Amino acid sequence: MSTATIDLAHDHDHEHHGPPKGLKRWLFSTNHKDIGSMYLIFALTMLFAGGVSAMAIRLELFLPGLQLLDPDLYNNLVTNHALIMIFGAVMPAAAGLANWMIPLMIGAPDMALPRLNNLSFWILPAAATMLILSFIVPFFPGGGTQINTGWTIYPPLSVQVGMSMDFLIFALHMLGISSVLASINIIVTIFNMRAPDMKLTQMPIFVWTWLVTAFLLILVIPVLAGGVTMLLFDRHFGTSFFNAAGGGDPVLFQHLFWFFGHPEVYILILPSLGVLASVVPTFSRKPLFGYSSLVGAMIAIMIIGMVVWAHHQYTIGMSLGAVSYFMIGTIIISIPVGLMIFNYMATMWRGAMTFETPMLFAVGILLMFSFGGLTGIMLAVVPADMQYHDSMFVVAHFHYVLMPGAIFGLFAGVFYWLPKWTGHMYDEKLAKIFFWVNVISFNVTFFPQHFIGLAGMPRRIVDYHVMFTEFNVLSSIGAMVFGLSHLLFLYIIIKTVRGGKQAENKVWEGAKGLEWELSSPPPFHSWTTPPKLAAS
Amino acid sequence: MAAISKRLGALSVFSLLAGWAGGARAEMALNFPEPAAGVAQEIYDIHMLTSAIATVLLVIILVVVGYSLYFHRKSRGYQADQHFHETWFGQWSWVIVPVLVLGIDLTIADSAQKTLEKVWEVPKNVDLMDVKVIGHQWWWEYEYLDHSVEIDGKPKAVRVESRYLPEDQAGEETAGYLRAVDNPLVLPVGKKVRFLHTSADVLHAFWVPELAVKKDAIPGYVTETWVDLTREGRFSGQCAELCGTWHSRMPIEVEVVSQERFKSWMEEQKQTMLVAAAEASLDKDWTREELMEKGRGNYNTRCASCHQINGEGLPPAFPALTGSAIVMGPLQAHLDIVLNGKPGTAMTPWNTLTDLELASIITYERNAWKNNTGDLVQPRDIKAAR
Amino acid sequence: MSSAAHHGPNDYYIPESSPWPIVAMLAVFFMLSGTALTINEVGIGAWMILAGFSLLVVMFYGWFGQVIKENLSDQYNEQVDRSFRQGMFWFIASEVFFFLSFFGSLYYIRMIALPWLSGEGYLAESQLLYNQFVADWPTAGPEELGGRFKAMGAWGIPALNTLILLLSGATVTWAHWGLKEDDQKKLVWGLAATIGLGLLFVVFQVYEYRHAYHELNLTLESGVYGSTFYMLTGFHGFHVTMGAVMLMAILVRAIKGHFSPHNHFAFEAVAWYWHFVDVVWLGLFVFVYWM
Ligand code: HEA
Ligand code: HEA
Ligand code: CUA
Ligand SMILES: [Cu+2]
C-alpha cells in the first residue's frame, strides 16, 4: 500500500491549495465545479453553432424562392440545428447547472462518481465532432448525400441517405451514453451524498427536478439507442424492421423515437422550471409556495409523460381508441404543468418583488412558456391536429416552449448564480437590455409563425408560396435581431468572468439555501465536511 | 419574381400595420381557410373553441401576473406576506387548481371526442367514392378505384399523375408557383369520398386545408380518410411529411366540380387512356424521331425532377445520366435499373409505365445530351425484359 | 496509512484528476467513427476500430487498475461503496430499457403490424397492396425477403442454453456464498464454473447461428423474423460475452485474494450483471424461441 501513500502525500497540496495547473486541470478534472463550467462553456458554444444554422434557415426563408441553400443543404441545416440545440445546448447547459449546483445545494463535497462525471462531459465534444462530421462529410468526394430527414430521422427516408447518416446515428449513441452516465451520477449523488440531516423532502426543488429528469433519461435514452441501432441494421445489414416488404413497419421507428422524444421535452423543460423555484422566491422575498405539490407534479409529469408519445403521430393512422387515449393523456399533462406554473405565480403573489435580470427571465417564462403550453394543448386535440400537424404552427409551439421555456430558465439560472460562480457581479444594466431585446425579438420571430402555419404553410420546406411572404419576412427580421442579441449575452458573461464588483456570499437579499453560505466564488473543494442544516 | 417584388412593396412598415388593422387581405391569411367539407367544418369549429379557451386562459394568467407585478413590488413599499402559504388557500390550492384544470381539460376533451368520432372513422354502408392517393418522390398519383376502363381485357382504374408546375408555367391565373399542378384531382361536389393513402417510396402526407384531411402515406400500408364535399372550388394543399429533396415541390390541387362536369371529365379521361393504350399496343417499329420526341416529353415530366432536364442530375444525391456507365453500357443493366429501381434509394421501379413510354424514355436517355449511343429501343424489347 | 488521518469515516474520497476518461472518450470515438467508415467501405475504418479497441483495453486496464488500487489501500468508505452499488444498479436499469426497446418492437411487429399487412385490424385496407399475404409467425414478410427459411426451434439448443445459464446463475451465487464465508476455494471454483458455463453458452450460440445460416436459410435478411431473432439473440450474446470477460477479471482478482467478506463490490456488480443477462435470456427464450 505504499504506492498509494506516496500519491496521497502529493495529493494534499492540491486538495488544500487549489486546483491543478494548466491543461491537466480541465482534461483530467474530477472537480464538479470545473466540469460544470466546461459543460456550460460547451453549451454556449453549441448555442451559437445551432444559432448559426437557425440564422441560415431564417435567411433562406426570408423570401420565397431558392436563395442561399439548395434543398438538401437546407434540410441538413434544419436537422443539425435541432440536434445541436437540443443535445448540444440545452441538455449540457442543464447538466452544467446540475454539476455546479447540486453538490453545493445538498452539502456534498462533489459528485458521487467524479471520474465518471468527467467522462460524461468529455464524450460530448466527441459526439459533437461526430455530429458536425455528419454535416460536413457530404461535402467531400464520395461522402454521399446530405441528411435531409429532419431531427426525427424517419425511415425510409433515412435509409436513402448516405454515409453521413451513420455518423449521425453514432453521434446519437455517444450523446446517449453521455446523458445516461451523467444521469446515473446525478441520481447517485442525490441519493447518497446529501448532508446527513437533509431529508429528500428538504432538498431544493432544483435538485428534485434533476432527480426526475435523470430518471427520465435513464428510462428513455436506451430506447432511442435501440431504435437508431435498428435503423443502422436496416441501412446496412439487410434487416427489415422498418420495411413492409419484409413484414416490418416504418411507423415502428416513430414509436421508438417518440417514446424517447416526448419525455425528452420534459427533460428539457424540468431543470429550467427547477431554476424558477430558486429564483422566484428569492426576488419575491417570500417562501416557495407549494413545495410538496411541486414535487408531486413533477412525478406526475414523469409518469404521464412516458405514456403519451403518440401525440406526435396522430396522422399515421391509429384506431379511434388509440387516438382518444393519447389525446386525453396528453391534455391531462396540463394539470401537473399548470400546477407548477400556478405555484410560481402564487409565490409571487403578495411578495415584495424586485426585478433583477433572473427575475425578469422568470416572469418571461411564466407568461411565454404558458402560452407555448396552451398551444400544445391545442395540438393535442386530435381532429384539430389534422390541420396543425407538420405545419409552421407546430414550429411556433415548440420554439415557445423551448426558448422562453427551457433556454430562458437556463439564462435565469446563469444570471442568478453567475456572481456565486465567478465572485463578480454582472452588469445589471446590460443584462436588462439583453432581456428586453431578447424577449421582444423572440416574439417578433415566432409569433407570426402561428399564422402562417394555420394558413397552410408546412414546416421543413425550403421554398414557399408567395402568400406566406409577409410573416416570413417579419419572422426572419426578428430572428436576426434575436440572434445578434445573444452576442450581448456573450459579452456580459465574458465581462463578468474577467472582473467586476466583488459579489457577497449571499448575493441576493432574499436568497435561501446552502449555496449562499459559501464564499463567492466557492473554494475549489467545498463542503469537505458536511454542513449542518439550520433547524427548520 | 415579379410577384415577390410586388409583395416587397407591400412590406413597408406602414402598409404592414395598415394591413393588420384592416385585417381583410384575402391572401394574407391568419387562420384556417374556409372549410369545403362537412368534416372540415367540424374541425374548424373545434379549433376555434380550443383557441378561445387558450386565449382566455392566457388572458387570466396575464392579468394575475400583471396585477401582482404591479402591486406587489418592493419599490411600492409592499411588504411580503410570509404566511400566504399557510392560509386556507395555500393549504388547499393543490386540490383546487388541479380540479379546475381538470374541468377545463374535460370540457376540451369532451367536445374534441365528439368531433373526433365524426371525423375519424369512415362511415359504413353509405355510398362512397374510393380514391387511392399514392405519394411518390415528388409527385402524386390518384386512382379512381370505382372508375375503370378495359385495357387488354383487364379493368384498369382511371389514374391521374399530378406534378408541380415549374415557375415559368405557373402563371397568375393558376394557384401560383408551388401551389399549382399540371393535373388536379377532380372530385364531384356533394359526394362522400374515401381516400386510401399509400406511398411508393418514403413517407408523404396528403394535406388540403380546406378539406382538413391530413394523413400519412406509408409505404406498404394503406391509411384512410374521408370527406363530404360541400362546395365547389379549387383547393390547394401540400405534402406535409418531409420526403427528401423536393418536399417543398409536392403541391396538391383538388378541383371540386358539379356532378355533371365530373361525369364529362371522367369520360374524357377514359378516352385519353384508351387512346394511349391503343397507341402503346400498336405492334410496329417506331422511328428514332418518334421515340426521341415522346421520350423527351416523358423524361422531362417523370425523370427530370431528379436527373434534371439536362441529364446532369444533382450529385451526389441523383447521379448524372450523361456519360453514366449504366446508360452508355449494355442495355440490360439500363432496363434493369429502370424497371426494378434500386432498393434503399430514391430510384423506384418504373414498371407501371407502358412499354411504349419506357422504350421512348430509354431511347431518349441513350441518345440525348452527349449520350450518342445510337441505340434504339422498341416496346417489344421492354416487354421481353419485364 | 497516512491517509487515514485525513479521511475520517464521514469524509468522502475525491479521486485525483485522472487521464482515463479522456482515453475512454477517444476509444469510443475511434471505434464508432471507424465503424461508420467501415460499413461504408472506407478503408481506414478498420484501422480506426483497431486503434479504438486497443485504447479501450488500455483504458479498462488503467482505470479499473486505479480503482482497485485505491480500494485495496483502504481509501474508500462505506459511502463510496454505496455510490458504486447504486451506480451499477442504475446502469443495469438503463440496459433493461435498451432490451425493452427490442422486445417492444417484437411485440409491435407481431401483434400490430403483421395483422394489418394481412388484412386485419385498423389498417386492414393494407391488404390492397399485398393481396394474398397471411401473417403466420414466423414470417419473412409479404415479399419473403431472404427467401424461404425454417424458424429456430425452442427445444433443442435454446432449451439447453437456458439450463446452462440458469446453472451459471446458481454457480455464481454459490461463489458468492464462498466469498461471504471466506472460503477461497469455493469462490474460485464457483467463478470458474460460471465462466465455463458462460463460454459454453456462447459456443452453443455460435453453433446455432451457423446451423441457422447453413441449414435453415435463416439469415439477418429473412424479413422481420430474421431481423428480430438476430437482433435480440445477438445483443444478448454480446452481453454474455462481456459478462464472461468481466467474470474472468473477477476470477483473477479472487485468486489474488482481493476480496474480503465485507468488501467485494466488484464481485457483486458483476454478479448482478450476470443475473440480469440471465433474466433477459428467459425473456428471449419465451418470446423469441417459444411463443
Ligand atoms: C420543452 C419542450 C416542450 C414542452 C414543455 C412541450 C409541452 C407540450 N407539448 Fe409540445 N412539442 C415540443 C416541445 C415541447 N412541448 C417539440 C420540440 C415538438 C415538435 C417535435 C417535432 O415534431 O419536431 C412538440 C410537438 C407537440 C405536439 C405534436 C404536434 C404535431 O406534430 O402535430 C403536440 C401534440 O399534442 C404537443 C403537445 C404538447 C403539450 C400538450 C404540452 C404540455 O406539456 C404543455 C402543458 C402546459 C400548459 C398547458 C400551460 C400551463 C398550464 C396552465 C396555465 C393551466 C391551465 C391550462 C389548461 C386548462 C389547458 N407538442
Ligand atoms: C432547444 C431547441 C431550439 C432552439 C433554442 C431553437 C432556436 C431557434 N430556431 Fe429552431 N428548431 C428546433 C429547436 C430549437 N430551435 C427544433 C427541434 C426544430 C425542428 C427541426 C426539424 O424539423 O427536424 C427547429 C426548427 C426550426 C425552424 C423550422 C425549419 C423548418 O421546419 O423548415 C426554424 C425556422 O424559423 C427555426 C428557427 C429558430 C431560430 C430563429 C432560433 C433562435 O432562437 C436561435 C437564436 C440564435 C442564436 C442563439 C445564435 C447566437 C448568435 C449568433 C450566431 C450571432 C448572430 C448572427 C447573425 C444574426 C447572422 N428552428
Ligand atoms: Cu412528399 Cu413531402
Ligand atoms: Cu410531445
PDB file of C-alpha atoms and ligand atoms in Angstrom, chain A residues 262 265 311-312, ligand 4:
ATOM      1  CA  HIS A 262     -41.804  13.154 -25.833  1.00  0.00           C
ATOM      2  CA  VAL A 265     -39.215  17.614 -23.981  1.00  0.00           C
ATOM      3  CA  HIS A 311     -49.471  12.606 -29.997  1.00  0.00           C
ATOM      4  CA  HIS A 312     -46.669  13.305 -32.459  1.00  0.00           C
TER       5      HIS A 312
HETATM    6 CU    CU D   4     -44.710  15.546 -27.183  1.00  0.00          CU
END
